[in-house]
Every structure is written in structure tokens, then in C-alpha cells.
Short mmCIF file of C-alpha atoms in Angstrom, two decimals:
data_model
loop_
_atom_site.label_atom_id
_atom_site.label_comp_id
_atom_site.label_asym_id
_atom_site.label_seq_id
_atom_site.Cartn_x
_atom_site.Cartn_y
_atom_site.Cartn_z
CA MET A 1 -28.79 -14.97 -14.39
CA SER A 2 -27.72 -11.60 -15.67
CA LEU A 3 -26.08 -8.27 -15.13
CA GLU A 4 -28.83 -5.65 -15.29
CA ILE A 5 -27.83 -2.07 -15.94
CA HIS A 6 -30.94 -0.02 -15.40
CA ASP A 7 -31.23 3.62 -16.59
CA ILE A 8 -27.72 4.61 -15.44
CA SER A 9 -26.80 8.28 -15.78
CA LYS A 10 -23.59 9.99 -14.80
CA ALA A 11 -22.57 13.59 -15.42
CA PHE A 12 -19.19 15.27 -14.96
CA GLY A 13 -20.08 18.92 -14.53
CA GLY A 14 -22.28 19.70 -17.52
CA PHE A 15 -21.08 16.74 -19.56
CA ARG A 16 -23.42 13.75 -19.53
CA ALA A 17 -21.00 10.83 -19.80
CA LEU A 18 -23.79 8.31 -19.36
CA ASP A 19 -27.34 9.17 -20.30
CA GLY A 20 -29.90 6.59 -19.27
CA VAL A 21 -27.92 3.48 -20.21
CA ARG A 22 -30.00 0.33 -20.11
CA LEU A 23 -28.47 -3.08 -20.80
CA THR A 24 -29.19 -6.63 -19.76
CA ILE A 25 -26.25 -9.00 -20.15
CA GLU A 26 -26.47 -12.75 -19.55
CA THR A 27 -23.83 -13.59 -16.91
CA GLY A 28 -22.42 -16.56 -18.76
CA SER A 29 -22.21 -14.88 -22.15
CA LEU A 30 -19.61 -13.09 -24.23
CA PHE A 31 -20.82 -9.55 -24.68
CA GLY A 32 -19.08 -6.69 -26.49
CA ILE A 33 -19.43 -2.95 -26.13
CA ILE A 34 -18.09 -0.73 -28.89
CA GLY A 35 -18.29 2.96 -29.56
CA PRO A 36 -16.16 5.97 -30.51
CA ASN A 37 -13.87 7.75 -28.06
CA GLY A 38 -15.82 9.49 -25.33
CA ALA A 39 -18.90 7.33 -25.88
CA GLY A 40 -18.95 6.49 -22.16
CA LYS A 41 -17.75 2.88 -22.31
CA SER A 42 -15.06 3.14 -19.66
CA THR A 43 -17.27 5.32 -17.49
CA LEU A 44 -19.89 2.60 -17.66
CA PHE A 45 -17.31 0.08 -16.41
CA SER A 46 -16.31 2.40 -13.59
CA VAL A 47 -19.92 2.82 -12.51
CA VAL A 48 -20.72 -0.88 -12.80
CA SER A 49 -17.61 -1.87 -10.81
CA GLY A 50 -18.28 0.78 -8.17
CA PHE A 51 -15.23 3.00 -8.78
CA ALA A 52 -17.55 5.84 -9.80
CA ARG A 53 -20.99 6.58 -8.38
CA ALA A 54 -23.94 6.79 -10.74
CA ASP A 55 -26.14 9.88 -10.43
CA GLU A 56 -29.19 7.79 -11.27
CA GLY A 57 -30.10 4.21 -11.98
CA GLN A 58 -29.59 0.76 -10.53
CA ILE A 59 -27.26 -2.18 -11.13
CA ARG A 60 -28.07 -5.78 -10.28
CA LEU A 61 -25.97 -8.91 -10.59
CA ASP A 62 -28.00 -12.12 -10.68
CA GLY A 63 -30.79 -10.36 -8.82
CA GLN A 64 -28.57 -8.86 -6.11
CA SER A 65 -28.46 -5.06 -5.98
CA LEU A 66 -24.90 -3.72 -6.20
CA ASP A 67 -25.76 -0.07 -5.67
CA SER A 68 -24.62 0.23 -2.06
CA LEU A 69 -21.56 -2.01 -2.43
CA SER A 70 -17.93 -0.80 -2.48
CA PRO A 71 -15.66 -1.84 -5.38
CA PRO A 72 -14.08 -4.70 -3.38
CA ALA A 73 -17.50 -5.93 -2.29
CA ARG A 74 -18.67 -5.97 -5.92
CA ALA A 75 -15.61 -8.03 -6.86
CA ARG A 76 -16.40 -10.46 -4.03
CA ALA A 77 -19.97 -10.65 -5.33
CA GLY A 78 -18.53 -12.33 -8.43
CA MET A 79 -17.76 -9.55 -10.91
CA VAL A 80 -14.14 -8.51 -11.49
CA ARG A 81 -12.93 -5.74 -13.78
CA THR A 82 -9.62 -5.07 -15.51
CA PHE A 83 -8.27 -1.66 -16.49
CA GLN A 84 -7.69 -0.06 -19.87
CA VAL A 85 -4.10 0.73 -18.90
CA PRO A 86 -2.86 -2.42 -17.13
CA ARG A 87 -2.35 -1.97 -13.42
CA GLU A 88 0.09 -4.71 -12.58
CA PHE A 89 1.76 -4.66 -9.14
CA ARG A 90 4.97 -3.75 -10.89
CA HIS A 91 7.50 -4.59 -8.20
CA LEU A 92 5.96 -8.00 -7.60
CA THR A 93 6.68 -10.94 -9.88
CA VAL A 94 4.00 -12.39 -12.12
CA ARG A 95 3.63 -15.25 -9.64
CA GLU A 96 3.29 -12.87 -6.68
CA ASN A 97 0.73 -10.77 -8.57
CA LEU A 98 -1.43 -13.84 -9.02
CA MET A 99 -0.94 -15.08 -5.48
CA ALA A 100 -1.96 -11.69 -4.09
CA ALA A 101 -5.25 -11.97 -5.97
CA ALA A 102 -6.35 -15.24 -4.35
CA PRO A 103 -9.35 -14.63 -2.09
CA LYS A 104 -9.82 -15.31 1.64
CA GLN A 105 -6.22 -15.81 2.76
CA THR A 106 -5.62 -16.48 6.47
CA GLY A 107 -2.13 -15.06 6.07
CA GLU A 108 -3.56 -11.69 5.08
CA SER A 109 -4.65 -11.08 8.67
CA LEU A 110 -1.95 -10.32 11.22
CA LEU A 111 -3.62 -12.58 13.80
CA GLY A 112 -3.74 -15.46 11.34
CA LEU A 113 -0.15 -14.82 10.31
CA PHE A 114 1.26 -14.97 13.84
CA PHE A 115 -1.10 -17.45 15.48
CA ARG A 116 -2.01 -19.91 12.73
CA PRO A 117 1.24 -20.31 10.80
CA GLY A 118 0.48 -23.93 9.94
CA ARG A 119 -2.75 -23.02 8.24
CA VAL A 120 -1.09 -20.14 6.39
CA ARG A 121 1.56 -22.51 5.02
CA GLU A 122 -1.08 -24.99 3.92
CA GLU A 123 -3.08 -22.29 2.11
CA GLU A 124 0.03 -20.90 0.44
CA GLY A 125 0.69 -24.34 -0.98
CA ALA A 126 -2.82 -24.60 -2.40
CA ILE A 127 -2.70 -21.07 -3.82
CA ALA A 128 0.71 -21.72 -5.39
CA GLU A 129 -0.77 -24.76 -7.15
CA ARG A 130 -3.68 -22.72 -8.55
CA VAL A 131 -1.24 -20.01 -9.60
CA ASN A 132 0.86 -22.57 -11.47
CA GLN A 133 -2.20 -23.75 -13.34
CA THR A 134 -3.13 -20.17 -14.22
CA ILE A 135 0.42 -19.40 -15.40
CA ARG A 136 0.41 -22.50 -17.63
CA PHE A 137 -3.05 -21.70 -18.95
CA LEU A 138 -2.00 -18.16 -19.88
CA ARG A 139 1.39 -19.35 -21.30
CA LEU A 140 3.25 -17.04 -18.92
CA SER A 141 5.69 -19.68 -17.60
CA ALA A 142 8.74 -18.03 -19.16
CA VAL A 143 8.15 -14.78 -17.26
CA ALA A 144 6.58 -16.22 -14.10
CA ASP A 145 9.35 -15.03 -11.81
CA GLN A 146 10.07 -11.70 -13.46
CA PRO A 147 8.92 -8.40 -11.99
CA SER A 148 5.61 -7.74 -13.73
CA GLY A 149 6.61 -4.15 -14.52
CA LYS A 150 9.01 -5.53 -17.13
CA LEU A 151 6.38 -7.42 -19.14
CA SER A 152 5.19 -6.35 -22.60
CA GLY A 153 1.82 -4.68 -22.98
CA GLY A 154 0.15 -7.88 -24.12
CA GLN A 155 1.68 -9.94 -21.32
CA LYS A 156 0.38 -7.38 -18.82
CA LYS A 157 -3.11 -7.77 -20.28
CA LEU A 158 -2.79 -11.54 -19.84
CA LEU A 159 -1.59 -11.04 -16.27
CA GLU A 160 -4.60 -8.86 -15.50
CA LEU A 161 -6.85 -11.56 -16.90
CA GLY A 162 -5.02 -14.10 -14.73
CA ARG A 163 -5.43 -11.99 -11.61
CA ALA A 164 -9.13 -11.66 -12.31
CA LEU A 165 -9.37 -15.45 -12.71
CA MET A 166 -7.74 -16.01 -9.31
CA VAL A 167 -10.75 -14.28 -7.72
CA GLU A 168 -12.98 -16.99 -9.29
CA PRO A 169 -15.62 -14.60 -10.63
CA ARG A 170 -18.71 -15.42 -12.65
CA LEU A 171 -18.29 -12.33 -14.78
CA ILE A 172 -15.17 -10.48 -15.92
CA LEU A 173 -15.26 -6.95 -17.31
CA LEU A 174 -12.37 -6.47 -19.77
CA ASP A 175 -11.47 -2.90 -20.68
CA GLU A 176 -9.82 -2.93 -24.13
CA PRO A 177 -7.98 -6.26 -23.80
CA PHE A 178 -6.48 -5.97 -27.30
CA ALA A 179 -5.30 -2.33 -27.20
CA GLY A 180 -1.57 -2.08 -27.85
CA VAL A 181 -1.19 -5.84 -28.10
CA ASN A 182 0.64 -7.47 -31.01
CA PRO A 183 -1.53 -9.52 -33.41
CA VAL A 184 -0.12 -12.90 -32.33
CA LEU A 185 -0.95 -12.21 -28.70
CA ILE A 186 -4.41 -10.90 -29.65
CA GLY A 187 -5.15 -14.33 -31.07
CA GLU A 188 -3.83 -15.95 -27.87
CA ILE A 189 -5.92 -13.74 -25.59
CA MET A 190 -9.02 -14.47 -27.70
CA GLU A 191 -8.46 -18.21 -27.45
CA ARG A 192 -8.12 -17.98 -23.68
CA ILE A 193 -11.30 -15.93 -23.41
CA ILE A 194 -13.24 -18.47 -25.47
CA GLU A 195 -11.89 -21.37 -23.39
CA LEU A 196 -12.85 -19.64 -20.16
CA ASN A 197 -16.29 -18.82 -21.49
CA MET A 198 -16.83 -22.48 -22.29
CA ARG A 199 -16.07 -23.17 -18.61
CA GLY A 200 -18.95 -20.85 -17.72
CA ILE A 201 -17.24 -17.54 -17.02
CA GLY A 202 -18.99 -14.57 -18.61
CA PHE A 203 -17.18 -11.62 -20.22
CA VAL A 204 -18.17 -8.08 -21.01
CA ILE A 205 -15.55 -6.64 -23.34
CA ILE A 206 -15.03 -3.02 -24.27
CA GLU A 207 -13.08 -2.78 -27.49
CA HIS A 208 -11.98 -0.34 -30.10
CA ASP A 209 -10.89 -3.05 -32.50
CA LEU A 210 -14.23 -3.63 -34.19
CA GLU A 211 -12.98 -6.45 -36.35
CA ALA A 212 -11.47 -8.40 -33.43
CA LEU A 213 -14.57 -7.97 -31.35
CA THR A 214 -17.04 -9.06 -34.03
CA ARG A 215 -15.04 -12.28 -34.42
CA LEU A 216 -15.25 -12.94 -30.68
CA VAL A 217 -18.71 -12.05 -29.39
CA PRO A 218 -22.15 -13.22 -30.49
CA GLN A 219 -23.82 -10.15 -28.94
CA LEU A 220 -22.75 -6.55 -28.72
CA ALA A 221 -23.98 -3.07 -27.95
CA VAL A 222 -22.94 0.18 -29.58
CA MET A 223 -22.58 3.27 -27.43
CA ASP A 224 -22.32 6.89 -28.47
CA ARG A 225 -22.46 10.06 -26.36
CA GLY A 226 -23.50 8.20 -23.23
CA LYS A 227 -26.34 6.29 -24.85
CA VAL A 228 -26.80 2.77 -26.13
CA LEU A 229 -27.63 3.12 -29.83
CA ALA A 230 -28.27 -0.51 -30.66
CA GLN A 231 -27.84 -3.99 -29.30
CA GLY A 232 -27.84 -7.44 -30.87
CA ALA A 233 -25.85 -9.73 -33.15
CA PRO A 234 -22.75 -7.96 -34.56
CA GLN A 235 -23.83 -7.88 -38.21
CA ALA A 236 -27.35 -6.67 -37.47
CA VAL A 237 -26.01 -3.97 -35.17
CA LEU A 238 -23.40 -2.81 -37.63
CA ASP A 239 -26.04 -2.55 -40.34
CA ASP A 240 -28.19 -0.31 -38.16
CA PRO A 241 -28.31 3.14 -39.80
CA LEU A 242 -27.96 4.97 -36.47
CA VAL A 243 -24.79 3.01 -35.75
CA ARG A 244 -23.34 3.61 -39.20
CA GLU A 245 -23.97 7.30 -38.71
CA ALA A 246 -22.33 7.49 -35.27
CA TYR A 247 -19.57 4.96 -35.38
CA LEU A 248 -18.57 4.83 -39.01
CA GLY A 249 -19.27 8.48 -39.67
CA GLY A 250 -22.07 7.69 -42.12
CA VAL A 251 -19.76 6.10 -44.69
CA SER A 252 -21.70 3.60 -46.71
CA MET B 1 34.74 5.65 26.52
CA GLU B 2 32.94 2.36 26.98
CA ALA B 3 30.03 4.14 28.63
CA TYR B 4 29.92 6.49 25.64
CA PHE B 5 29.63 3.63 23.17
CA ILE B 6 26.91 1.98 25.23
CA ALA B 7 25.02 5.29 25.24
CA ILE B 8 25.37 5.65 21.46
CA GLY B 9 24.29 2.03 21.05
CA ILE B 10 21.10 2.57 23.02
CA ILE B 11 20.13 5.70 21.08
CA ALA B 12 20.99 4.02 17.77
CA LEU B 13 18.80 1.03 18.59
CA ILE B 14 15.92 3.33 19.56
CA TYR B 15 16.27 4.86 16.10
CA VAL B 16 16.35 1.40 14.53
CA ILE B 17 13.01 0.58 16.21
CA LEU B 18 11.63 3.86 14.80
CA SER B 19 12.88 3.05 11.30
CA LEU B 20 11.42 -0.45 11.43
CA GLY B 21 7.99 1.13 11.86
CA LEU B 22 8.58 3.46 8.93
CA THR B 23 9.92 0.61 6.80
CA LEU B 24 6.62 -1.17 7.29
CA GLN B 25 4.55 1.95 6.61
CA TYR B 26 6.45 3.57 3.76
CA GLY B 27 8.88 0.96 2.46
CA LEU B 28 6.32 -1.80 2.15
CA THR B 29 2.95 -0.05 2.03
CA GLY B 30 3.86 3.30 0.50
CA LEU B 31 2.27 5.40 3.23
CA ILE B 32 4.13 8.69 3.55
CA ASN B 33 4.11 9.17 7.30
CA PHE B 34 5.71 12.52 8.15
CA GLY B 35 4.42 12.38 11.71
CA HIS B 36 6.36 9.45 13.13
CA VAL B 37 7.71 11.59 15.99
CA GLY B 38 4.14 12.12 17.22
CA PHE B 39 3.79 8.44 18.10
CA PHE B 40 7.30 8.48 19.58
CA ALA B 41 6.23 11.39 21.82
CA ILE B 42 3.01 9.70 22.88
CA GLY B 43 4.99 6.62 23.89
CA ALA B 44 7.58 8.65 25.78
CA TYR B 45 5.09 10.71 27.76
CA THR B 46 2.72 7.80 28.42
CA SER B 47 5.38 5.58 29.92
CA ALA B 48 7.11 8.42 31.78
CA LEU B 49 3.93 9.75 33.41
CA LEU B 50 2.64 6.30 34.34
CA ALA B 51 6.01 5.26 35.78
CA LEU B 52 6.11 8.41 37.92
CA LYS B 53 2.69 7.43 39.28
CA GLY B 54 4.23 4.14 40.38
CA VAL B 55 3.02 1.90 37.58
CA PRO B 56 5.49 -0.97 36.96
CA LEU B 57 7.67 -0.34 33.93
CA VAL B 58 6.48 -3.45 32.10
CA LEU B 59 2.94 -2.07 32.17
CA SER B 60 3.97 1.51 31.36
CA PHE B 61 5.84 0.24 28.29
CA ALA B 62 2.83 -1.79 27.22
CA ALA B 63 0.62 1.27 27.69
CA ALA B 64 3.05 3.36 25.60
CA ALA B 65 2.77 0.90 22.72
CA ALA B 66 -1.00 0.60 23.10
CA LEU B 67 -1.71 4.33 23.27
CA ALA B 68 0.61 5.18 20.37
CA GLY B 69 -1.03 2.41 18.34
CA LEU B 70 -4.49 3.65 19.29
CA ALA B 71 -3.57 7.19 18.22
CA ALA B 72 -2.77 5.82 14.76
CA TRP B 73 -6.29 4.49 14.35
CA PRO B 74 -7.96 7.83 13.43
CA ILE B 75 -4.98 8.63 11.20
CA GLY B 76 -5.65 5.33 9.46
CA LEU B 77 -9.29 6.26 8.93
CA VAL B 78 -8.18 9.56 7.40
CA SER B 79 -5.80 7.71 5.10
CA LEU B 80 -8.72 5.94 3.45
CA ARG B 81 -9.71 9.22 1.90
CA LEU B 82 -6.37 10.88 1.27
CA ARG B 83 -3.68 10.08 -1.20
CA ASP B 84 0.09 10.24 -0.83
CA ASP B 85 1.02 13.88 -0.42
CA TYR B 86 -2.16 14.89 1.42
CA PHE B 87 -1.66 12.04 3.85
CA ALA B 88 1.91 13.26 4.39
CA ILE B 89 0.63 16.72 5.35
CA VAL B 90 -2.00 15.30 7.70
CA THR B 91 0.54 13.16 9.54
CA LEU B 92 3.00 16.06 9.80
CA GLY B 93 0.15 18.15 11.22
CA PHE B 94 -0.75 15.36 13.62
CA SER B 95 2.74 15.22 15.12
CA GLU B 96 2.79 18.99 15.55
CA VAL B 97 -0.62 18.83 17.27
CA VAL B 98 0.77 16.20 19.64
CA ARG B 99 3.72 18.45 20.46
CA ILE B 100 1.52 21.50 20.99
CA VAL B 101 -0.90 19.57 23.20
CA ILE B 102 2.04 18.33 25.30
CA THR B 103 3.33 21.89 25.54
CA SER B 104 -0.01 23.38 26.56
CA GLU B 105 -1.52 20.79 28.89
CA ARG B 106 0.65 21.73 31.83
CA TRP B 107 -1.49 19.90 34.41
CA LEU B 108 -0.53 16.64 32.76
CA THR B 109 2.85 17.15 31.12
CA ASN B 110 4.34 20.11 32.99
CA GLY B 111 4.45 22.02 29.69
CA VAL B 112 7.76 23.42 28.43
CA GLN B 113 9.45 22.60 31.74
CA GLY B 114 9.09 18.95 30.83
CA VAL B 115 9.00 15.81 32.93
CA PRO B 116 12.11 15.26 35.07
CA GLY B 117 13.17 12.32 37.20
CA ILE B 118 11.76 9.56 35.01
CA PRO B 119 12.83 6.24 36.59
CA ARG B 120 15.64 4.44 34.82
CA LEU B 121 15.42 0.81 33.77
CA TYR B 122 17.37 -1.54 36.07
CA ASP B 123 18.24 1.35 38.40
CA SER B 124 18.88 -1.02 41.30
CA LEU B 125 21.80 -2.61 39.42
CA GLY B 126 23.55 0.73 39.43
CA GLY B 127 26.05 2.43 37.10
CA SER B 128 27.56 0.71 34.12
CA VAL B 129 25.90 -2.66 34.76
CA ALA B 130 22.48 -1.01 34.53
CA GLN B 131 23.56 0.73 31.30
CA LEU B 132 24.63 -2.55 29.81
CA ALA B 133 21.37 -4.20 30.89
CA VAL B 134 19.43 -1.42 29.15
CA LEU B 135 21.48 -1.92 25.99
CA VAL B 136 20.77 -5.66 26.04
CA THR B 137 17.06 -5.06 26.60
CA VAL B 138 16.77 -2.53 23.76
CA LEU B 139 18.70 -4.91 21.55
CA ALA B 140 16.35 -7.77 22.42
CA VAL B 141 13.28 -5.64 21.68
CA THR B 142 14.89 -4.46 18.41
CA LEU B 143 15.48 -8.07 17.38
CA VAL B 144 11.87 -8.95 18.13
CA GLY B 145 10.86 -5.93 16.04
CA VAL B 146 13.11 -7.08 13.19
CA TRP B 147 11.61 -10.56 13.42
CA ILE B 148 8.05 -9.18 13.30
CA ILE B 149 8.70 -6.91 10.31
CA ARG B 150 10.55 -9.63 8.38
CA ARG B 151 7.78 -12.09 9.14
CA ILE B 152 5.18 -9.62 7.87
CA ALA B 153 7.23 -8.73 4.77
CA GLY B 154 7.56 -12.37 3.73
CA SER B 155 3.90 -13.23 4.26
CA PRO B 156 0.66 -13.00 2.29
CA PHE B 157 -0.05 -9.83 4.32
CA GLY B 158 3.28 -8.39 3.16
CA ARG B 159 2.54 -9.32 -0.43
CA LEU B 160 -0.75 -7.49 -0.28
CA ILE B 161 0.59 -4.30 1.28
CA GLU B 162 3.25 -4.21 -1.45
CA ALA B 163 0.44 -4.60 -3.96
CA ILE B 164 -1.29 -1.63 -2.31
CA ARG B 165 1.92 0.38 -2.64
CA ASP B 166 2.09 -0.47 -6.35
CA ASN B 167 -1.59 0.06 -7.21
CA GLU B 168 -4.35 0.55 -4.73
CA GLU B 169 -7.27 0.53 -7.17
CA ALA B 170 -6.18 -2.78 -8.64
CA VAL B 171 -6.25 -4.25 -5.14
CA GLN B 172 -9.81 -3.01 -4.74
CA ALA B 173 -10.75 -4.47 -8.11
CA LEU B 174 -9.60 -7.87 -6.83
CA GLY B 175 -12.05 -7.77 -3.93
CA LYS B 176 -9.71 -6.65 -1.15
CA ASP B 177 -10.11 -3.58 0.99
CA PRO B 178 -6.85 -1.59 1.18
CA ALA B 179 -8.17 0.41 4.15
CA ARG B 180 -8.11 -2.57 6.49
CA PHE B 181 -4.46 -3.23 5.69
CA LYS B 182 -3.38 0.39 5.86
CA ILE B 183 -4.91 0.84 9.30
CA GLN B 184 -3.14 -2.26 10.64
CA VAL B 185 0.17 -1.12 9.18
CA LEU B 186 -0.17 2.31 10.75
CA VAL B 187 -1.10 0.87 14.14
CA VAL B 188 1.81 -1.60 14.19
CA GLY B 189 4.32 1.07 13.08
CA ALA B 190 2.99 3.53 15.65
CA ALA B 191 3.12 0.95 18.44
CA LEU B 192 6.79 0.33 17.60
CA ALA B 193 7.41 4.08 17.72
CA GLY B 194 5.62 4.17 21.09
CA ILE B 195 7.95 1.53 22.51
CA ALA B 196 10.94 3.43 21.12
CA GLY B 197 9.57 6.54 22.87
CA ALA B 198 9.27 4.70 26.19
CA PHE B 199 12.87 3.48 25.98
CA TYR B 200 13.96 7.01 25.14
CA ALA B 201 12.12 8.57 28.11
CA HIS B 202 13.44 6.07 30.63
CA TYR B 203 16.95 6.33 29.27
CA ILE B 204 17.20 10.13 29.05
CA THR B 205 15.11 10.44 32.29
CA TYR B 206 14.03 13.97 31.39
CA ILE B 207 11.72 14.81 28.48
CA VAL B 208 10.55 18.17 27.15
CA PRO B 209 8.31 18.95 24.15
CA ASP B 210 11.26 20.31 22.16
CA GLN B 211 12.74 16.83 21.88
CA PHE B 212 9.80 15.84 19.70
CA ILE B 213 10.17 18.19 16.75
CA PRO B 214 9.64 17.02 13.12
CA LEU B 215 13.44 16.80 12.71
CA VAL B 216 13.28 13.45 14.53
CA THR B 217 10.83 12.16 11.91
CA PHE B 218 13.12 13.31 9.15
CA TYR B 219 16.19 11.70 10.74
CA VAL B 220 14.29 8.42 10.53
CA TRP B 221 13.40 9.15 6.91
CA MET B 222 17.05 9.89 6.14
CA ALA B 223 18.05 6.60 7.74
CA ILE B 224 15.70 4.49 5.64
CA ILE B 225 16.51 6.38 2.43
CA MET B 226 20.26 5.97 2.95
CA GLY B 227 19.87 2.34 3.96
CA GLY B 228 17.45 1.32 1.23
CA VAL B 229 13.69 1.83 1.34
CA GLY B 230 11.58 -1.26 2.01
CA ARG B 231 14.36 -3.40 3.45
CA VAL B 232 14.84 -4.31 7.08
CA SER B 233 18.61 -4.44 6.60
CA GLY B 234 18.32 -0.98 5.06
CA ALA B 235 16.64 0.39 8.18
CA ILE B 236 19.49 -0.95 10.33
CA VAL B 237 22.38 0.09 8.09
CA GLY B 238 20.82 3.49 7.41
CA THR B 239 20.46 4.19 11.12
CA ALA B 240 24.09 3.19 11.62
CA ILE B 241 25.22 5.69 8.96
CA LEU B 242 23.04 8.40 10.48
CA MET B 243 24.47 7.81 13.97
CA LEU B 244 28.00 7.67 12.64
CA PHE B 245 27.55 11.12 11.14
CA LEU B 246 25.57 12.69 13.96
CA GLU B 247 27.99 11.43 16.59
CA GLY B 248 31.12 11.31 14.50
CA SER B 249 30.86 15.01 13.75
CA ARG B 250 31.15 15.59 17.52
CA PHE B 251 34.79 14.54 17.35
CA LEU B 252 35.40 16.93 14.49
CA ARG B 253 35.47 19.72 17.07
CA ASP B 254 38.54 18.22 18.65
CA ILE B 255 40.34 18.23 15.32
CA VAL B 256 39.16 21.52 13.83
CA PRO B 257 40.22 24.42 16.05
CA GLY B 258 38.08 27.44 16.84
CA VAL B 259 34.66 25.84 16.41
CA SER B 260 32.21 26.30 19.25
CA GLU B 261 29.65 23.78 20.49
CA VAL B 262 26.85 25.83 18.93
CA ASP B 263 28.57 26.04 15.54
CA MET B 264 29.13 22.32 15.71
CA ALA B 265 25.43 21.55 16.15
CA SER B 266 24.69 23.36 12.90
CA VAL B 267 27.61 21.79 11.09
CA ARG B 268 26.38 18.38 12.15
CA ILE B 269 22.91 18.89 10.67
CA GLY B 270 24.50 20.35 7.55
CA ALA B 271 26.76 17.32 7.22
CA VAL B 272 23.84 14.90 7.48
CA GLY B 273 21.90 16.95 4.93
CA LEU B 274 24.86 16.86 2.54
CA LEU B 275 25.14 13.11 3.01
CA LEU B 276 21.46 12.70 2.14
CA VAL B 277 21.88 14.79 -1.02
CA LEU B 278 24.89 12.70 -2.08
CA PHE B 279 22.92 9.51 -1.51
CA ILE B 280 19.96 10.71 -3.56
CA MET B 281 22.30 11.76 -6.38
CA TYR B 282 24.63 8.78 -6.51
CA ARG B 283 22.86 5.91 -4.77
CA PRO B 284 19.10 6.60 -4.74
CA GLN B 285 18.33 2.97 -3.98
CA GLY B 286 20.27 3.22 -0.69
CA LEU B 287 23.20 1.18 0.53
CA MET B 288 21.33 -2.13 0.71
CA GLY B 289 19.22 -1.55 -2.43
CA ASP B 290 15.52 -0.72 -2.23
CA TYR B 291 12.41 -2.69 -3.14
CA THR B 292 12.68 -1.77 -6.83
CA LYS B 293 15.96 -3.70 -7.12
CA ARG B 294 15.04 -7.16 -6.00
#
């Protein structure tokens, strides 16, 4: 069971953002991707989640080809992404954000809404219960009924994680979950990720914060200029001379 | 005087039905529809032409709603590819195409001469009773429209279209297809505009292409902006303010001496424009407050 990224290339004009990226990530694992600015990490997420089309290469999730699927279809296939800059539904409350993320709602079809009101009410009750659990799990109770646009950066990151959880995915792609988050909340987010991973949800995490990431993941890959330089356990990867050259600027 | 107020009431309610559609499309979903009058025109001509062929009014009204809704379908497909401002231009273009087609296809619409003698609703009742019956009917339809929009706004469907308004890509990332929702919203809003058009045609009894200029669209926009974007109460209150100014300025002529009917028409539009500017400057959230102030 794995996410297979097979020889993915993507160019913007003459700039090769991704250059034959090849990665195999166990679906239930915690996997990190690091690399300097412009290494192609976010582009890789966009291609994997279907928001950008790859020029070449294939992507499979647990054996199923994702190449012809739209972004929503990829999410429904069990892989949900978050965004580097949080994209909360800012005029909706935290609770409403999470409720909107619940899959397969009868009340999201006009026919269901007007002709099966009983069923809609029943589902809303069940979703509200799941949302309450998620809010408690993420320690967002104090802000549950506030417009999400008013949350702090770290709370927005937690909300995005919560929304992803509502979809019940097997794999979550987190784009810089610790960027702009205060150290206390970083610890909180890490704990939640570890708890979720123990429940069987896999994570692929892009991160700038090298130190935070090496504490969290047993496996990581280093990217630079659209290529994967090395892959493996954090210490081994960081000791790789190619990586030291690219990421740490050759400082020894 | 009573007849005058009934007449104003009918026109105001027709505008309320129009603004309900736009409240759904723009206020809740964020779709900038600058072509609302196109669906209004399709409804007006559909019902008028069918009624003149002897089709019962109930069916001609249903056809007006259906055809206007159907016309929104391709616009919805276009909206999957276009973002905000481009979509606005496409819809504005669409409504102008509708008007030009109506003007040119003389065999069907009688071109610039227009369609006269459109049967009135409740004509057999005669005079003021018929007028009152029309008012009650438009009011009933408006209330059903209000009920539908409120029902949608407070539902999981409404929650999702507001999510689309706030961030479409995030909706996609959660496994939901914004396109499906946008198309439905456009079709429902257009069908409402189609019904409004049918009421208009059968009330005025004579329609020409020049009644369906983009200004009508922008009157509806002014109404929802002044009332409060994204609120049903805003659509109603905004339309009331608009009507008060459009009609109220008529009486100005009786007070201010030496102003002709033609001058007055310009003054009226100027007054409404000034009102809109004042609203944007001093109360941008509208009288009832918009969706950002919940």
C-alpha cells in the first residue's frame, strides 16, 4: 500500500520545476520532504493532488492510477492535501468549515434538500457529532463558533488538518504545517499528527523547519532543483554529501 | 392613487424576485452575474409568445422558468473555466446577445416593434380587482421564492456554496466539485429571473427589446448592494429603497418647477447612482449587513 510517484516532470516555460521525480511512500507512514526554496516541493504536491498537470510521469495510490482524475476525485480516492497558506472558508465558523468537509451529504443536492428533509436532518446530526469530536481532538473548542478568518495562523493550520480529517482519507499531504506557527502550537500539531498516524492515517509533510521535521518523521526525502537528491532515515540523509552541498550550502 | 400603489407594488415584487436570484448567485456563491436581465428577457418573451399562441398561462409561466433555467446551463459550463471578472464579462455579453437576437429575429419576436397585446393575468375579473389579484399572486410567488432561498441558505448545500465563495480550490481539495454546485445555482437563479420576466410581460402587456438593457441588471445589483449582499432580507429592503428612489423622484417634478419629463428621467438615474455611491462610502455592508458581518 503506497503512493508511487513515477518519473514526474513539470516545466513552467523553460524552468524545470520537477525533473524526473521518483518516490515511493508507504501510505500509512510519516514521510517528510525537505529542500531549499524553489526545490519543487509545493509543485510536487500540486501535481500529486491534481491541481497541476504533470508533463510526464505517472502517479498511483495503492495501485490505482490517479493520472486522469480531477482534484476532487483524487481527494475522494483517499488522499487529501492542505495548502501552504491556509485556505479556510473565512466567513464560515470553524464548526461550519468542518461540517462542509464531511463527504456524501444528502443535503448538498437540491433534490435531497427539498424532498428528503428527514434524512438531511439525520445526517446533519451525525456530522455535527463527528465535528464535535474533531474540534475536541484539535483543542479548538474555544473558537468553534468564531468565523475562521479570525483565527491565528496556527489555529488555521489545525483547522485545515481538521477539514482534511473529516474527509476520512488514508493519506494527508501537509504543506508546511509549522510555517508561521508559534512553538507551543507546533508541539501541539506534532502530537496530533503522531496520534493520527498511530490510528493508521499516513502523512506526507513538506517542511522548511528541518529540526521539527527530523523529530517527527522516520523517513524523508531531500529535493533540490526539481530532483530528489536522497531518501532515507533523517540522519543518514542529512549526512549525505550531496544534500549537505545543496541544502546546507556545503557548510561542514 | 390606490391603483398607483398596486402598480408600484407589482413592479417592486418583480424586482425582489430578480434580486433573490442574484442573492443566491452572488451573495451566497460569489458568482458575478452581470447578465441577469438576459434570463429576465427570455422569461418575458417565452411566456408572452406562448400565451399569444393560446397556451394556458400556467404552462407559459412554467416554460418561462424552464427555458431561462436551461439557458443558464451553458453559462454554468463556461463558469467552470472562468474566474470572477471574466465570468462577469461573459454573462454581460450573454445578456446583450439575448437582446440582439430578440431584436433581429423578427419572425419570432417582431423585432424592435415588440410584442403587443400580451394577455393579462385574471383579465376576466376586470379593472382594479384583477390588479389586486395580480399583486397577491406575485406576492405569493415572491414568498415561495424567499422560502426556497432561505431554505437553501440554511442547508448543507448553502454551506458549501458559501465555502465555494470563500475558496474554491479548498473545496476541490476536500473532494467536492464546485462546478456541480455553480451550475445548479445559476439555473435556479435564472429560473427565478424567468418567472419575474413572465410576470413583467403579462403585467406590462407590451414588451420591446429596449426594456431588457443591462441597466435592469445593474438596478438589481444596486438593490442587493444597498440592502446587504448575501441576505434575503437585504434583497427585499434594497429593492424597496431602489423603488422608493426611482418612483419617489417622479413626485419631485411636482415640487421643483421647470423640469421636463425627459430631464426628470436623467435626474432619477443620477439620484439612484448618487445613493449607491453614498452607500458604498458610508455603509458598504448594506442596510441589513452583508455576509461578512454575521
